[in-house]
Amino acid sequence: VQLVESGGGLVQPGESLRLSCAASGSIFSINAMGWYRQAPGKERELVAVITGSTSIYYSDSVKGRFTISRDNGKNTWYLQMNSPKAEDTGVYYCNADYTDLSRFEYRVWGQGTQVTVSS
């Protein structure tokens, strides 16, 4: 199973950006899908996650500005970043907890996409 991210880049403070993460491979189900980020010199931190059908968690630092959503038919999920701030700069990683066709459970990470918020 592979995760491919897209949508990163340079964005000015207050503009919007949408990240996408597409999963492919032998997937029976995706049980949780999330976004993490890592700023220079800092540890990777959870940004947002969807668990099951409807449970959504946001970190306090992005609550009210970022929205995570999913398209089950495409095994794709998104992170809509509204009103980004300079402190949102970092490498964004998507990840998924999934069940494969043999009913084993795994966690997989994307390769990361750089988001830079700067004027």
XYZ file of C-alpha atoms in Angstrom:
119
model
C 0.000 0.000 0.000
C 1.266 3.449 -0.903
C 0.186 6.929 0.033
C 0.842 9.757 -2.400
C 0.494 13.326 -1.191
C 0.025 16.413 -3.292
C -0.884 20.048 -2.940
C 1.969 21.458 -0.897
C 3.835 24.616 -1.766
C 4.292 28.251 -0.865
C 1.249 30.117 0.395
C 0.836 33.578 1.838
C -0.634 34.064 5.290
C -4.416 34.175 5.053
C -4.627 32.334 1.744
C -5.871 28.762 1.388
C -4.210 25.528 0.462
C -5.538 21.987 0.114
C -3.449 18.887 0.582
C -4.502 15.537 -0.840
C -3.478 12.018 0.082
C -4.360 9.093 -2.177
C -4.003 5.489 -1.039
C -3.468 2.628 -3.457
C -2.830 -1.091 -3.120
C -4.462 -4.098 -1.515
C -6.768 -2.334 0.887
C -9.811 -3.900 2.476
C -10.610 -0.879 4.587
C -9.017 2.289 5.886
C -9.799 2.569 9.588
C -8.166 5.900 10.307
C -6.610 8.560 8.127
C -4.672 11.512 9.343
C -2.302 14.363 8.777
C 0.854 15.114 10.722
C 3.446 17.813 10.315
C 7.032 18.407 11.275
C 8.539 21.857 11.550
C 12.308 22.358 11.354
C 13.948 21.332 14.605
C 10.705 19.990 16.052
C 9.116 16.599 16.441
C 6.357 15.358 14.203
C 2.928 16.287 15.571
C -0.629 15.265 14.852
C -2.664 17.842 12.976
C -5.963 16.079 12.301
C -7.350 12.568 12.054
C -10.566 10.843 10.976
C -11.295 7.606 12.813
C -14.027 5.297 11.670
C -16.905 6.954 9.864
C -17.390 10.179 11.720
C -14.922 10.739 14.543
C -12.658 13.701 13.819
C -9.888 15.202 15.940
C -8.001 18.442 15.418
C -5.038 19.761 17.310
C -5.784 22.967 19.160
C -3.354 24.870 16.968
C -5.412 24.275 13.787
C -8.943 23.910 15.135
C -11.297 26.260 13.327
C -8.856 26.864 10.457
C -8.114 23.422 8.993
C -10.624 20.816 7.849
C -9.958 17.148 7.228
C -12.281 15.279 4.892
C -12.373 12.013 3.006
C -13.653 10.549 -0.230
C -14.198 6.890 0.550
C -14.864 5.946 -3.038
C -11.391 7.105 -4.021
C -9.494 6.158 -0.828
C -8.424 9.771 -0.701
C -8.471 12.328 2.068
C -7.774 16.013 2.221
C -6.573 18.745 4.516
C -8.110 22.104 3.720
C -5.869 24.767 5.228
C -7.616 28.114 5.630
C -5.995 31.200 7.108
C -2.598 29.549 7.420
C 0.019 31.153 9.626
C 3.783 31.180 9.491
C 3.857 28.641 12.316
C 1.998 26.173 10.096
C 5.137 25.852 7.979
C 6.585 22.364 7.832
C 6.558 19.040 6.073
C 3.083 17.528 6.107
C 2.699 13.768 6.171
C -0.445 11.771 5.707
C -0.873 8.381 7.282
C -3.404 5.615 7.387
C -4.285 2.667 9.583
C -5.686 0.097 7.212
C -6.743 -3.517 6.929
C -5.418 -5.424 3.942
C -7.175 -8.123 1.946
C -5.828 -10.780 4.310
C -7.385 -8.875 7.220
C -4.059 -7.846 8.711
C -3.755 -4.322 10.043
C -0.956 -1.916 9.203
C 0.054 1.718 9.429
C 1.539 3.457 6.394
C 2.982 6.935 5.834
C 3.191 9.209 2.842
C 6.465 10.713 1.678
C 5.674 14.184 2.947
C 4.949 17.469 1.213
C 6.455 20.826 2.110
C 4.146 23.655 3.100
C 5.669 27.081 3.532
C 3.579 29.968 4.785
C 5.314 33.234 4.053
C 4.672 36.630 2.563
